[in-house]
Tab-separated table of C-alpha atoms and ligand atoms in Angstrom:
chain	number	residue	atom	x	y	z
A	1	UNK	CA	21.831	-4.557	-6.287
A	2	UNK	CA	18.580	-3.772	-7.212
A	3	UNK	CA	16.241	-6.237	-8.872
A	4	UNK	CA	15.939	-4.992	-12.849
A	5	UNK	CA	12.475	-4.696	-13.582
A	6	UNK	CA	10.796	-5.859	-17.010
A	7	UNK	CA	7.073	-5.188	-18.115
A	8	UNK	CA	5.727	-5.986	-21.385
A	9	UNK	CA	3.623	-2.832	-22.210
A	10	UNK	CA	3.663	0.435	-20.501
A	11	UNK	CA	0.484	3.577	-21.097
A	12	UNK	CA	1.110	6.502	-20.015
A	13	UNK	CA	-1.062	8.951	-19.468
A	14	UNK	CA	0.063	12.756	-20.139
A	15	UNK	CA	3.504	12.413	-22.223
A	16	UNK	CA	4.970	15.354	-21.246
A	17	UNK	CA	8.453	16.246	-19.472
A	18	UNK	CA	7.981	13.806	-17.106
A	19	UNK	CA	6.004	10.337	-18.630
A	20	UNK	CA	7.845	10.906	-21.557
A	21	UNK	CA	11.189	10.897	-19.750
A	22	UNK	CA	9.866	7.665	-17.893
A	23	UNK	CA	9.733	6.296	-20.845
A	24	UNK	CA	12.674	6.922	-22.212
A	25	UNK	CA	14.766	5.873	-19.265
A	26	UNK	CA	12.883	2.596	-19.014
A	27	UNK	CA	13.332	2.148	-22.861
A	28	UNK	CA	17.387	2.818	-21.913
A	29	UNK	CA	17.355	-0.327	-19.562
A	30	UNK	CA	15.014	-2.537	-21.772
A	31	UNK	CA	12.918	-2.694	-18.902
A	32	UNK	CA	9.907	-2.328	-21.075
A	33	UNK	CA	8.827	-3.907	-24.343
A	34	UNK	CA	6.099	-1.420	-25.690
A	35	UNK	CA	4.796	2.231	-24.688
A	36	UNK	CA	1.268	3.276	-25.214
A	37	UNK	CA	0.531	6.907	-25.373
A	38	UNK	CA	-2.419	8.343	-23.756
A	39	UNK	CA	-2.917	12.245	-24.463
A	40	UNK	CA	-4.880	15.684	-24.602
A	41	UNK	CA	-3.301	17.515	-27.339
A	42	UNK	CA	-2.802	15.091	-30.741
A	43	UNK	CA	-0.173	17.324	-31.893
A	44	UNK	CA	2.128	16.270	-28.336
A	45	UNK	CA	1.408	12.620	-28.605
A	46	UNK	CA	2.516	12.717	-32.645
A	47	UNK	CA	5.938	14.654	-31.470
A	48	UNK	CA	6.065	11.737	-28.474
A	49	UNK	CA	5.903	8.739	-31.248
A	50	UNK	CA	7.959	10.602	-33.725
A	51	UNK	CA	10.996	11.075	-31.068
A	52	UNK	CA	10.393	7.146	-30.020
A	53	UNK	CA	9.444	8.054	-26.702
A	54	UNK	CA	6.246	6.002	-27.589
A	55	UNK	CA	5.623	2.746	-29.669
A	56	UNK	CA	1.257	3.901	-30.310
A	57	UNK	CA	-0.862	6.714	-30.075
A	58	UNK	CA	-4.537	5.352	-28.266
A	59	UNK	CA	-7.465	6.493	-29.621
A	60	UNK	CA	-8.865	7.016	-26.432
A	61	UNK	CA	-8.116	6.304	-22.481
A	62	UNK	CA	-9.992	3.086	-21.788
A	63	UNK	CA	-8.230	0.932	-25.147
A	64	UNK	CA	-4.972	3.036	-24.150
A	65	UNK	CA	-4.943	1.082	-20.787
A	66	UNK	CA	-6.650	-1.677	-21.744
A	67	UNK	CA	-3.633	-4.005	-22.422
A	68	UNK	CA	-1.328	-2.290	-20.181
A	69	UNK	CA	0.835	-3.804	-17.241
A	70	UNK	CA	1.627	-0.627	-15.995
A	71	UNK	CA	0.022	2.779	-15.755
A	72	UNK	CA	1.474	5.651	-14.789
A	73	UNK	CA	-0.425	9.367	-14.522
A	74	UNK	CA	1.447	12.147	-15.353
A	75	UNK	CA	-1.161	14.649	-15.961
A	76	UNK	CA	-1.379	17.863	-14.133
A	77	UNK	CA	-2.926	17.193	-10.769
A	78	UNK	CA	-5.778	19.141	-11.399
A	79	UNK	CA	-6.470	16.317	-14.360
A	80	UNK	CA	-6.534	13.100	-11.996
A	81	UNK	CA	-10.664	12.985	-11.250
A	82	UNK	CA	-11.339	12.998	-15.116
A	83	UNK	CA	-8.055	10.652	-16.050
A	84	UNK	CA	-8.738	8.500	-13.280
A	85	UNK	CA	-12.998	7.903	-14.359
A	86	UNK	CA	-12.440	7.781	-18.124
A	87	UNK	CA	-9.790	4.566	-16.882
A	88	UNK	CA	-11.808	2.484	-14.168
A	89	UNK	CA	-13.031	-0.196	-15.070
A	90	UNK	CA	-10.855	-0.521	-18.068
A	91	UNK	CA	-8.066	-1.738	-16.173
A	92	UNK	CA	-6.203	-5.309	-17.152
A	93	UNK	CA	-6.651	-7.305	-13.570
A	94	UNK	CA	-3.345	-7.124	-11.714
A	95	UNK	CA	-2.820	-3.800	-13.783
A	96	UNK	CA	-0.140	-1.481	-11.333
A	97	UNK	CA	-1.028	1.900	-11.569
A	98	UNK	CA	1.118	4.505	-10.397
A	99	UNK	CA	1.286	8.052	-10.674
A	100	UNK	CA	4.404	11.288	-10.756
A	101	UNK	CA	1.905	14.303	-9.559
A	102	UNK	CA	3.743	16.677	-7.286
A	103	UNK	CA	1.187	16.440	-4.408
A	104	UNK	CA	-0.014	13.090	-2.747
A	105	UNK	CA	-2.958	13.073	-0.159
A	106	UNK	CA	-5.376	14.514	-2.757
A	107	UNK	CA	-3.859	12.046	-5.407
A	108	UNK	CA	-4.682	9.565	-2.689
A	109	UNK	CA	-8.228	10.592	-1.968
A	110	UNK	CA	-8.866	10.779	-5.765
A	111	UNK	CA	-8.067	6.864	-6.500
A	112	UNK	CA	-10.048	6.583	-3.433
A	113	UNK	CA	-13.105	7.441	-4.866
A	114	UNK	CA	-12.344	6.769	-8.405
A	115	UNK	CA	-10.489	3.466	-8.378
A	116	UNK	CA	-11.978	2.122	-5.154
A	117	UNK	CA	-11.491	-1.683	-6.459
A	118	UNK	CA	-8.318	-1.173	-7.521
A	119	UNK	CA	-6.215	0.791	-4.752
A	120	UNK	CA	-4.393	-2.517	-3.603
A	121	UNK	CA	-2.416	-1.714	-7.240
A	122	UNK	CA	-2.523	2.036	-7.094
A	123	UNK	CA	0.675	3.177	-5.685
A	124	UNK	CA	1.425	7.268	-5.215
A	125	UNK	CA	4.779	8.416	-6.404
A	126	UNK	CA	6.402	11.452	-6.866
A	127	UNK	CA	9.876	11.670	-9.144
A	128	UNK	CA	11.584	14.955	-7.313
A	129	UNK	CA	13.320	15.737	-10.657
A	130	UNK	CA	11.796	18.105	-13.423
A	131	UNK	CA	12.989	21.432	-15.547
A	132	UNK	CA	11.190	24.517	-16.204
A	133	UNK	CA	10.067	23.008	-19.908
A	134	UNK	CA	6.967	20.944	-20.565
A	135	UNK	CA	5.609	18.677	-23.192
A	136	UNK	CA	7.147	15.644	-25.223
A	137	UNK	CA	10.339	17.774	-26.402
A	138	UNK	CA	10.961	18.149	-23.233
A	139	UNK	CA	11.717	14.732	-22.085
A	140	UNK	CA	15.513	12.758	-21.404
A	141	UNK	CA	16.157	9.525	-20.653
A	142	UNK	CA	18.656	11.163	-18.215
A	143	UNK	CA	15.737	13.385	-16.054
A	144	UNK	CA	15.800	10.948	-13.469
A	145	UNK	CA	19.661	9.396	-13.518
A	146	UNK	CA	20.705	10.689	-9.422
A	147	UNK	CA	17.918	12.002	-8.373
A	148	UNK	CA	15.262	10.969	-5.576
A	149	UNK	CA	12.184	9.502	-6.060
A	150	UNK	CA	9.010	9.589	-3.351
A	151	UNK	CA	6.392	6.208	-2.651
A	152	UNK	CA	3.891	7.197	-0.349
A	153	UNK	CA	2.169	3.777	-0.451
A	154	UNK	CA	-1.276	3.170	1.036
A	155	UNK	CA	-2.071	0.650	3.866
A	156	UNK	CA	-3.934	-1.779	1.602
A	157	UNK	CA	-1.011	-1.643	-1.642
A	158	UNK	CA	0.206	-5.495	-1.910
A	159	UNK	CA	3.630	-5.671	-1.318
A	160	UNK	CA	4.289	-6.674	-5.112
A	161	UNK	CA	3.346	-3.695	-6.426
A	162	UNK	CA	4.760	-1.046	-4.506
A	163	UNK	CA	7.797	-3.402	-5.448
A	164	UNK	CA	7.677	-2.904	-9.030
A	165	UNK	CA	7.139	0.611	-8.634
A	166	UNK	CA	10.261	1.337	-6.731
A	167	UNK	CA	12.209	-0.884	-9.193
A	168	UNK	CA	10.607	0.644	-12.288
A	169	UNK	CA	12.090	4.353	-10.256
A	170	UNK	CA	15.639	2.918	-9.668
A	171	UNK	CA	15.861	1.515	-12.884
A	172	UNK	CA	15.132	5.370	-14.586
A	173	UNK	CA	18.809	6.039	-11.987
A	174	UNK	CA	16.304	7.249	-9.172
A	175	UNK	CA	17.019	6.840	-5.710
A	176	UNK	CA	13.554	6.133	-4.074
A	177	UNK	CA	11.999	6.711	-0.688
A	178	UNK	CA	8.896	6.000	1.451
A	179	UNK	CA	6.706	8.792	3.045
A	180	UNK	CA	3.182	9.607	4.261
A	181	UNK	CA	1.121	11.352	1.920
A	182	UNK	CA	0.916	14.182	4.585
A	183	UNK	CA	4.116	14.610	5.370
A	184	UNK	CA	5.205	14.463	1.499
A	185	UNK	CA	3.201	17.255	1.289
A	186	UNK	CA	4.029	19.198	4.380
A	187	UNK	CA	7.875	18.797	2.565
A	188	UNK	CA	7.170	19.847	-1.241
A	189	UNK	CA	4.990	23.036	0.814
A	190	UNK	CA	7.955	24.263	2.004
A	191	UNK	CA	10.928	23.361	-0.458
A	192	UNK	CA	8.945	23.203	-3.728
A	193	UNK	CA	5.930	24.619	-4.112
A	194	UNK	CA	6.180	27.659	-2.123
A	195	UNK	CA	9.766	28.500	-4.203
A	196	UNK	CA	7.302	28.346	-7.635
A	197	UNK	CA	4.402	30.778	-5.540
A	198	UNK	CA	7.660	32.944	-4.839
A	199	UNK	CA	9.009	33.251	-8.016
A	200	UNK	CA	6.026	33.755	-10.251
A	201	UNK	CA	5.036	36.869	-7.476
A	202	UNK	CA	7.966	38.311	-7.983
A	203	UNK	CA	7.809	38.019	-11.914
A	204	UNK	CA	4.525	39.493	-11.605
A	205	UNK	CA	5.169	41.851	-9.383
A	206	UNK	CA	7.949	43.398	-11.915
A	207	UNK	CA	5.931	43.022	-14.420
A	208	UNK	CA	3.456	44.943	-13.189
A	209	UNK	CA	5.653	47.797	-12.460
A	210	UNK	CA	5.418	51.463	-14.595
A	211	UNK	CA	9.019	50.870	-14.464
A	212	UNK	CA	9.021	47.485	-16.137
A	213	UNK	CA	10.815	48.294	-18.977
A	214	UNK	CA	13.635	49.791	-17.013
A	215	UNK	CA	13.710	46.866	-14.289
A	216	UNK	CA	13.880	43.962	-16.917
A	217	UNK	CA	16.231	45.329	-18.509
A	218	UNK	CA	18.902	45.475	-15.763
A	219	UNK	CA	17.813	42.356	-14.144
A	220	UNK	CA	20.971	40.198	-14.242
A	221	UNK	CA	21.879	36.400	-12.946
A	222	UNK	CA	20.543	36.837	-9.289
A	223	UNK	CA	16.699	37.843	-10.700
A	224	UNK	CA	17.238	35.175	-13.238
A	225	UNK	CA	18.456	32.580	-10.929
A	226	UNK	CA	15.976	33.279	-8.752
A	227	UNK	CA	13.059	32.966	-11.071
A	228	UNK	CA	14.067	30.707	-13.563
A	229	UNK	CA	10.866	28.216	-12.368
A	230	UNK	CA	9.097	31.001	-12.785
A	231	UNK	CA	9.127	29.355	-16.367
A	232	UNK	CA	7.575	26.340	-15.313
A	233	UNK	CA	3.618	25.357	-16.538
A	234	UNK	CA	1.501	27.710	-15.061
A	235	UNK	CA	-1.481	24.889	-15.196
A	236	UNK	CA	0.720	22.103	-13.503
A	237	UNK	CA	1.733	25.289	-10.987
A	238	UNK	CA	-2.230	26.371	-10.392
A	239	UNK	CA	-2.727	22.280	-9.945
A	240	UNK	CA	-0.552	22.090	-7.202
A	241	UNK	CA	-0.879	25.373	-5.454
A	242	UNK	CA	-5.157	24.187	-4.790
A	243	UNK	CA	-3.775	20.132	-4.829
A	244	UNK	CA	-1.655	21.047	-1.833
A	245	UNK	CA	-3.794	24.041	-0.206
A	246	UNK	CA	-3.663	23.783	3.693
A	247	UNK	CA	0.663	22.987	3.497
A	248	UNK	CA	1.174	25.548	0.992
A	249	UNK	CA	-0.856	28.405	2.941
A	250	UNK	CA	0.711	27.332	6.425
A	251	UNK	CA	4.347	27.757	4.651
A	252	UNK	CA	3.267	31.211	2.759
A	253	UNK	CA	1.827	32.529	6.448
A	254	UNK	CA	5.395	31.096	8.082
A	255	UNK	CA	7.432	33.339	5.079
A	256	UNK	CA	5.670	36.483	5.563
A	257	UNK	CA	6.310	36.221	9.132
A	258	UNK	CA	10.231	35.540	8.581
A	259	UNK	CA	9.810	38.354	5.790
A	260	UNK	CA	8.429	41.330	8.279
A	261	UNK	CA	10.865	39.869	10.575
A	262	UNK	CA	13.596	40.917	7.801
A	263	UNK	CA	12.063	44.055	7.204
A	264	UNK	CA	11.873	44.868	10.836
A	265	UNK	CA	15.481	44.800	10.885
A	266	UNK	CA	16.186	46.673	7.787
A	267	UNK	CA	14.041	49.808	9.058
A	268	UNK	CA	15.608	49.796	12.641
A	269	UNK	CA	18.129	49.464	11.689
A	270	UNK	CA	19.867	46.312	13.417
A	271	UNK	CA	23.057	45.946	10.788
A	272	UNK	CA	24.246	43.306	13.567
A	273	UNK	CA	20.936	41.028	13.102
A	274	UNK	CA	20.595	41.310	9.151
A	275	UNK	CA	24.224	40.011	9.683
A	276	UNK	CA	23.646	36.950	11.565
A	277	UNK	CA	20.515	36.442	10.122
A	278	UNK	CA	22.443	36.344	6.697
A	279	UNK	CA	25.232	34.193	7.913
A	280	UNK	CA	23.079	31.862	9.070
A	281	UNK	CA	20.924	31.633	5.989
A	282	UNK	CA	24.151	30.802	3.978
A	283	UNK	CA	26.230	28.536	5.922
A	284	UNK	CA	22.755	26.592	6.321
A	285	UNK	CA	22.487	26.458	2.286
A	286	UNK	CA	26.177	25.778	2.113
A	287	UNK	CA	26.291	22.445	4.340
A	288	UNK	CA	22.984	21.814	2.238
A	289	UNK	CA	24.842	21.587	-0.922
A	290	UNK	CA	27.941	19.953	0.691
A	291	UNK	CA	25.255	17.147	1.700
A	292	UNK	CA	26.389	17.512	5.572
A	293	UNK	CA	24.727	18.318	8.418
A	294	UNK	CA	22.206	21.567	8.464
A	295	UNK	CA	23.303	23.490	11.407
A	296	UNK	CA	20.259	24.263	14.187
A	297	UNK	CA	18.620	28.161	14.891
B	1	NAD	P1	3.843	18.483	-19.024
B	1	NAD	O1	2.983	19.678	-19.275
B	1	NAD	O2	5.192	18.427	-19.640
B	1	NAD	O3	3.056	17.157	-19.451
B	1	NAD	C1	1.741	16.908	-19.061
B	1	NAD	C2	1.043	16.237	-20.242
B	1	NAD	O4	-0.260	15.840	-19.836
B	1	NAD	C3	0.863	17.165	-21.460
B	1	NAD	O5	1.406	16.538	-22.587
B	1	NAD	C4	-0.659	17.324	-21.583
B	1	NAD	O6	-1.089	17.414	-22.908
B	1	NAD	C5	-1.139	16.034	-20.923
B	1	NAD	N1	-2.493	16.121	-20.378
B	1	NAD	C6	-3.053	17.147	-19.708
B	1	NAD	N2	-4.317	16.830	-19.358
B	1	NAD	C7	-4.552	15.584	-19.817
B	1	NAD	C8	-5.657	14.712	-19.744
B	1	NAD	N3	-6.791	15.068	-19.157
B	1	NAD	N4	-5.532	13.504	-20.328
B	1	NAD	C9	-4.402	13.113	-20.935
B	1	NAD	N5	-3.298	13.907	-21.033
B	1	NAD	C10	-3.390	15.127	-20.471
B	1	NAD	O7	3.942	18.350	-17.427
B	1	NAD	P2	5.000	17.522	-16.585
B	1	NAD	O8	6.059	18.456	-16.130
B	1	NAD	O9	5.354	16.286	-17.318
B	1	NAD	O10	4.123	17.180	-15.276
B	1	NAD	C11	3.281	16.050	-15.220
B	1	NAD	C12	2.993	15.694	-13.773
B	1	NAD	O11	4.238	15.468	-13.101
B	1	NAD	C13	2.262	16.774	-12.980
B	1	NAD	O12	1.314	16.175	-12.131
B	1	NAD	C14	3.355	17.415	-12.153
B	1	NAD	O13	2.834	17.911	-10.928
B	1	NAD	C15	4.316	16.254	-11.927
B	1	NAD	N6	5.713	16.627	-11.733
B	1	NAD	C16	6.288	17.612	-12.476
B	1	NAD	C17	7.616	17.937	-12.250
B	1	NAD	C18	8.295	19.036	-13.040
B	1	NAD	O14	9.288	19.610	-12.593
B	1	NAD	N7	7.823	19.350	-14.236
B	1	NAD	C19	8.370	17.235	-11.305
B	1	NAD	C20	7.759	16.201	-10.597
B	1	NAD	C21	6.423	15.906	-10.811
């Protein structure tokens, strides 16, 4: 069983879809006496404290973490040199501080520089749960209940605090794993963030059209399937697409190449190919969602 964590006051910084569902899972499990809300908008944080999700609005970033046990970013990546410098030095000693961004080794190289006294208590995490919706509203206590969550500790992280981290994770429901930063990212490249780049070209691409008009309106459940996350923050999505550059270009370069591949045997044509090609595709998502074994090429 795992050990149930309790911490006495909690700040988070960003209280959007996903602190403010941290929150609310940990308030759930009374594994937390008292949320601090750290914010850019005072219209979100005011929303956050009126649906309980927080316990205090701070005034500002260094009081907000002040008095905290526990710190956890969950700004948009892009955010992290500017959260992380208005916070140093106005940490409580033996402070955790953890983080949810989507991408890790630049999260990593960020503390780094920024928190360089305090990295054996900074521990990188990533919940791999979300919607499309952002902001306060947004948040459930149930965001994280089954789903996995990602530590991609650094060499120097005492043991106790990548401990409470993971417990903190398990008790929001989450199931929680260990990675390198680099390979976290070489992962989310190809089954996360090149998905968003996909979706919000093809959105645009329609858009775009003279025809838009027309093509909207007969778009049905496969175009809206396809790019419902399309929907998501475009400022968390520009974050992560420059956050996770070299992965995310590799994976775009690998598509196109499995894309003229496609088209090559669409203009031959090779009905036999698109076939097996297809067949393929879908028993491989199949045993995917079945949760057994992916068959090989
Ligand atoms: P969100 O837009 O719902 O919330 C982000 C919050 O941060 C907003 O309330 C915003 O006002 C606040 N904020 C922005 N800049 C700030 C700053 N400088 N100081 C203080 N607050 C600031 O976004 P979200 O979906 O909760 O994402 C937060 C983080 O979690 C991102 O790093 C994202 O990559 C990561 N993440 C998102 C998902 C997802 O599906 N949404 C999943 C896993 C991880």
């Amino acid at each position: 069983m795992p050990v149930k964590p309790f911490i006495d006051t909690l700040a988070i910084v960003g209280v959007g879809l996903i602190g403010g569902s941290f929150s609310l899972a940990l308030k759930r499990q009374a594994a937390v006496r008292h949320v601090v809300g750290i914010g850019r908008s005072r219209a979100n944080l005011e929303r956050a404290h009126g649906l309980g999700i927080i316990d205090r609005i701070a005034q500002q970033a260094p009081e907000g973490v002040a008095q905290a046990d526990v710190v956890l970013l969950a700004v948009p990546t892009g955010q992290y040199p500017a959260v992380l410098r208005s916070i140093a030095g106005h940490l409580k000693a033996g402070a955790v501080v953890t983080d949810a961004g989507s991408t890790k080794q630049d999260v990593v190289a960020h503390a780094r520089q920024y928190l360089p006294g305090h990295c054996a208590r900074f521990v990188p995490g990533h919940p791999i749960a979300g919607t499309e919706r952002s902001g306060a509203e947004a948040a459930f206590a149930d965001l994280y209940n089954g789903k996995r969550a990602v530590l991609t500790p650094l060499p120097e992280n005492d043991a106790t605090a990548i401990a409470l981290v993971r417990s903190l994770w398990e008790a929001c429901g989450a199931d929680v794993s260990e990675m390198s930063p680099l390979l976290h990212d070489q992962v989310f490249a190809a089954v996360s963030h090149l998905p968003h780049a996909l979706a919000y070209a093809l959105v645009h691409m329609v858009s775009a059209s003279e025809r838009r008009d027309a093509l909207f309106s007969f778009a049905a459940s496969g175009f809206r399937d396809f790019t419902r996350i399309a929907s998501s923050s475009p400022e968390m999505w520009r974050d992560i697409c420059l956050s996770n550059r070299d992965a995310l270009l590799d994976e775009i370069d690998t598509y196109q190449g499995e894309l003229a591949r496609m088209r090559g045997l669409i203009e031959k044509p090779d009905a036999e190919a698109l076939l097996a090609l297809f067949s393929r595709a879908r028993h491989a998502r199949e045993a995917w969602r079945a949760g057994a074994d992916i068959p090989s090429e």
